[in-house]
Amino acid sequence: NNTNDELGVVIDNYNAMQDRLSSESASVRASLAHIDHLYHETPAPMFCVAPDGTITQVSDFWLAFSGYERADVINQPLSEFLRPVAGNVSGACLVRDTAATTDPKQCEVLVIHKTGRAINSLLSVSQRDASIGGYLCVVTDISHLRQAERALRLAAVTDRLTGLPNRAALQDVALEMAGQMHADERMAVLYIDLDNFKQVNDTFGHEAGDRLLIEAVRRMKRSAGER
């Protein structure tokens, strides 16, 4: 009887342990499923990178952002999909170097879309996490910001009416050319004036003068050809 009682206690403890492990396992699975849901539902392109620079996981938003299928990306080198803005740096070094910087751990990169288009982006990298064996990376699209900056720079050196480079642009080009010239080389500037242009403005108005300038520029461009 004592033997049966002891065996019953063992069986009861074993069953209780199984129930507890089953409950804990279900809890772990539920937690992992929740984390996976958050990873894919967070509205930002995210991916995980191993220490050697290979991609181990990508979010659904990353796939939509880059145009690739998951099978195209997993276990592939990060350098196939992402480039530094300046310099020749491997994907592994890029992520490690970014993670090693002081907060915020970010750098500007070019994400190479499946179509070949380069997207100006900001790469944010977490410190290496032993639980995932690598780095968690988040990408922010800043292409519209860079386009706006380029448009502002262009507007600063372009004449609004004719679309020609303005005086500031002429000075920059002249200084650049002068710096590249050899001692025995010379440079010339051609100055073109429109006779009686003031009379056109005074007689027919500034709107007519603007149209005259635009037409004059169109003809000069046609005569000069593409440069």
Coordinates of C-alpha atoms in Angstrom, one line a residue:
N1 CA 0.0 0.0 0.0
N2 CA 2.8 2.4 0.9
T3 CA 4.4 1.6 -2.5
N4 CA 1.2 2.3 -4.3
D5 CA 0.7 5.6 -2.3
E6 CA 4.3 6.7 -3.1
L7 CA 3.8 5.8 -6.8
G8 CA 0.6 7.7 -6.8
V9 CA 2.4 10.8 -5.4
V10 CA 5.0 10.5 -8.1
I11 CA 2.4 10.2 -10.8
D12 CA 0.4 13.1 -9.4
N13 CA 3.6 15.3 -9.3
Y14 CA 4.6 14.2 -12.8
N15 CA 1.1 15.1 -14.1
A16 CA 1.2 18.4 -12.3
M17 CA 4.6 19.1 -13.8
Q18 CA 3.4 18.3 -17.2
D19 CA 0.4 20.5 -16.8
R20 CA 2.7 23.4 -15.6
L21 CA 5.1 22.9 -18.5
S22 CA 2.2 22.7 -20.9
S23 CA 0.8 26.0 -19.5
E24 CA 4.2 27.7 -19.6
S25 CA 4.8 26.4 -23.1
A26 CA 1.5 27.8 -24.2
S27 CA 2.3 31.1 -22.5
V28 CA 5.7 31.3 -24.2
R29 CA 4.1 30.5 -27.6
A30 CA 1.5 33.2 -27.0
S31 CA 4.2 35.7 -26.1
L32 CA 6.2 34.8 -29.2
A33 CA 3.2 35.1 -31.3
H34 CA 2.4 38.5 -29.8
I35 CA 6.0 39.7 -30.4
D36 CA 5.9 38.3 -34.0
H37 CA 2.6 40.2 -34.5
L38 CA 4.1 43.4 -33.2
Y39 CA 7.2 42.9 -35.4
H40 CA 5.1 42.6 -38.6
E41 CA 2.4 45.1 -37.7
T42 CA 4.6 47.9 -36.6
P43 CA 4.4 50.5 -39.5
A44 CA 8.1 50.7 -40.1
P45 CA 10.5 48.6 -42.3
M46 CA 12.5 46.4 -39.8
F47 CA 15.0 43.6 -40.2
C48 CA 17.4 41.6 -38.1
V49 CA 21.0 41.1 -39.0
A50 CA 23.5 38.5 -37.8
P51 CA 27.0 39.6 -36.7
D52 CA 28.4 38.4 -40.1
G53 CA 26.0 40.8 -41.9
T54 CA 23.4 38.3 -43.2
I55 CA 19.7 39.1 -42.9
T56 CA 18.0 36.7 -40.5
Q57 CA 14.5 38.2 -40.4
V58 CA 12.5 40.9 -42.1
S59 CA 9.1 42.5 -41.3
D60 CA 6.2 42.7 -43.8
F61 CA 6.7 46.4 -44.0
W62 CA 10.3 45.9 -45.0
L63 CA 9.2 43.7 -47.9
A64 CA 6.6 46.2 -49.0
F65 CA 9.2 49.0 -48.8
S66 CA 11.9 47.2 -50.7
G67 CA 9.8 45.3 -53.2
Y68 CA 11.4 41.9 -52.4
E69 CA 9.9 38.6 -51.4
R70 CA 10.9 37.1 -48.1
A71 CA 12.8 34.2 -49.8
D72 CA 14.9 36.8 -51.8
V73 CA 16.1 38.4 -48.5
I74 CA 16.5 35.8 -45.8
N75 CA 20.2 34.6 -45.3
Q76 CA 21.4 37.0 -47.9
P77 CA 24.1 39.6 -47.3
L78 CA 22.8 43.0 -46.1
S79 CA 25.2 44.6 -48.7
E80 CA 22.9 43.3 -51.5
F81 CA 20.1 45.6 -50.3
L82 CA 21.7 48.5 -48.6
R83 CA 24.5 50.9 -49.3
P84 CA 26.3 53.6 -47.3
V85 CA 25.8 57.1 -48.7
A86 CA 29.6 57.6 -48.8
G87 CA 32.5 55.1 -48.7
N88 CA 32.8 51.4 -49.5
V89 CA 31.6 49.7 -46.3
S90 CA 30.3 46.1 -46.0
G91 CA 26.8 45.5 -44.6
A92 CA 28.2 43.9 -41.4
C93 CA 30.6 46.8 -40.7
L94 CA 27.9 49.3 -41.4
V95 CA 25.6 47.9 -38.8
R96 CA 28.4 47.3 -36.3
D97 CA 29.8 50.8 -36.7
T98 CA 26.3 52.3 -36.4
A99 CA 25.5 50.3 -33.3
A100 CA 28.8 51.3 -31.7
T101 CA 28.1 55.0 -32.0
T102 CA 26.7 57.1 -29.2
D103 CA 22.9 57.6 -29.1
P104 CA 21.1 58.0 -31.3
K105 CA 22.6 55.1 -33.2
Q106 CA 21.7 56.2 -36.7
C107 CA 23.3 56.7 -40.1
E108 CA 22.0 57.6 -43.6
V109 CA 22.0 54.8 -46.1
L110 CA 20.6 54.0 -49.6
V111 CA 18.1 51.1 -49.6
I112 CA 18.3 49.4 -53.0
H113 CA 14.7 48.7 -54.2
K114 CA 14.1 45.5 -56.2
T115 CA 13.7 47.8 -59.3
G116 CA 17.2 49.1 -58.7
R117 CA 16.0 52.5 -57.4
A118 CA 18.1 53.9 -54.5
I119 CA 15.9 55.2 -51.6
N120 CA 17.5 57.7 -49.2
S121 CA 16.9 56.3 -45.8
L122 CA 17.8 56.6 -42.1
L123 CA 19.1 53.4 -40.5
S124 CA 18.6 53.0 -36.8
V125 CA 20.4 50.1 -35.1
S126 CA 20.0 48.5 -31.7
Q127 CA 22.9 47.2 -29.7
R128 CA 23.7 43.6 -30.3
D129 CA 21.1 41.4 -28.5
A130 CA 22.3 38.0 -27.4
S131 CA 18.8 36.6 -27.5
I132 CA 18.6 37.2 -31.3
G133 CA 22.3 36.8 -31.9
G134 CA 22.5 40.0 -33.9
Y135 CA 21.0 43.5 -34.4
L136 CA 17.5 44.8 -34.8
C137 CA 17.4 47.5 -37.5
V138 CA 14.7 50.0 -38.4
V139 CA 14.6 52.0 -41.6
T140 CA 12.9 55.4 -42.1
D141 CA 12.3 56.8 -45.6
I142 CA 13.8 60.3 -46.0
S143 CA 13.8 60.4 -49.8
H144 CA 11.2 63.2 -49.8
L145 CA 13.4 65.3 -47.4
R146 CA 16.4 64.8 -49.6
Q147 CA 14.4 65.7 -52.7
A148 CA 13.2 68.9 -51.0
E149 CA 16.8 69.8 -50.1
R150 CA 17.9 69.3 -53.7
A151 CA 15.1 71.4 -55.0
L152 CA 16.0 74.2 -52.6
R153 CA 19.6 74.1 -53.6
L154 CA 18.7 74.1 -57.3
A155 CA 16.3 77.1 -56.7
A156 CA 19.1 79.0 -55.0
V157 CA 21.3 78.9 -58.1
T158 CA 18.6 79.1 -60.8
D159 CA 16.8 82.1 -62.4
R160 CA 13.1 81.7 -61.7
L161 CA 12.0 83.1 -65.0
T162 CA 14.3 81.6 -67.6
G163 CA 15.5 78.5 -65.7
L164 CA 19.1 79.4 -66.5
P165 CA 21.9 79.3 -63.8
N166 CA 21.9 82.6 -61.9
R167 CA 24.8 84.9 -61.0
A168 CA 25.6 82.8 -57.9
A169 CA 25.8 79.6 -60.0
L170 CA 28.0 81.5 -62.6
Q171 CA 30.4 82.5 -59.9
D172 CA 30.6 78.9 -58.5
V173 CA 31.3 77.5 -62.0
A174 CA 33.9 80.1 -62.8
L175 CA 35.7 79.5 -59.5
E176 CA 35.6 75.7 -60.1
M177 CA 36.9 76.0 -63.6
A178 CA 39.6 78.4 -62.5
G179 CA 40.7 75.9 -59.9
Q180 CA 41.0 73.1 -62.5
M181 CA 42.9 75.2 -65.1
H182 CA 46.6 74.7 -65.8
A183 CA 48.9 77.7 -65.9
D184 CA 48.9 77.9 -69.7
E185 CA 45.1 77.7 -70.0
R186 CA 42.6 80.6 -70.4
M187 CA 38.9 81.0 -69.7
A188 CA 36.5 83.4 -71.4
V189 CA 33.1 84.7 -70.4
L190 CA 30.6 85.6 -73.2
Y191 CA 28.4 88.6 -72.2
I192 CA 25.1 89.0 -74.2
D193 CA 23.0 92.1 -73.9
L194 CA 19.5 92.7 -75.3
D195 CA 19.4 96.2 -76.9
N196 CA 16.5 98.4 -76.0
F197 CA 15.1 95.9 -73.6
K198 CA 14.0 98.7 -71.2
Q199 CA 11.9 100.2 -74.0
V200 CA 10.0 96.9 -74.3
N201 CA 9.2 97.0 -70.6
D202 CA 8.2 100.6 -70.6
T203 CA 6.1 100.4 -73.7
F204 CA 4.4 97.0 -73.5
G205 CA 4.8 96.2 -69.8
H206 CA 7.0 93.8 -67.8
E207 CA 4.9 90.8 -68.8
A208 CA 5.9 91.4 -72.4
G209 CA 9.6 91.8 -71.3
D210 CA 9.4 88.5 -69.5
R211 CA 8.1 86.8 -72.6
L212 CA 10.9 88.4 -74.6
L213 CA 13.6 87.1 -72.2
I214 CA 12.1 83.6 -72.3
E215 CA 12.1 83.5 -76.1
A216 CA 15.6 84.9 -76.3
V217 CA 16.8 82.2 -73.9
R218 CA 15.0 79.5 -75.9
R219 CA 16.7 80.6 -79.1
M220 CA 20.2 80.8 -77.5
K221 CA 19.7 77.3 -76.1
R222 CA 18.7 76.0 -79.5
S223 CA 21.8 77.7 -81.1
A224 CA 24.2 76.5 -78.4
G225 CA 22.9 72.9 -78.4
E226 CA 23.0 70.6 -75.4
R227 CA 26.0 71.1 -73.0

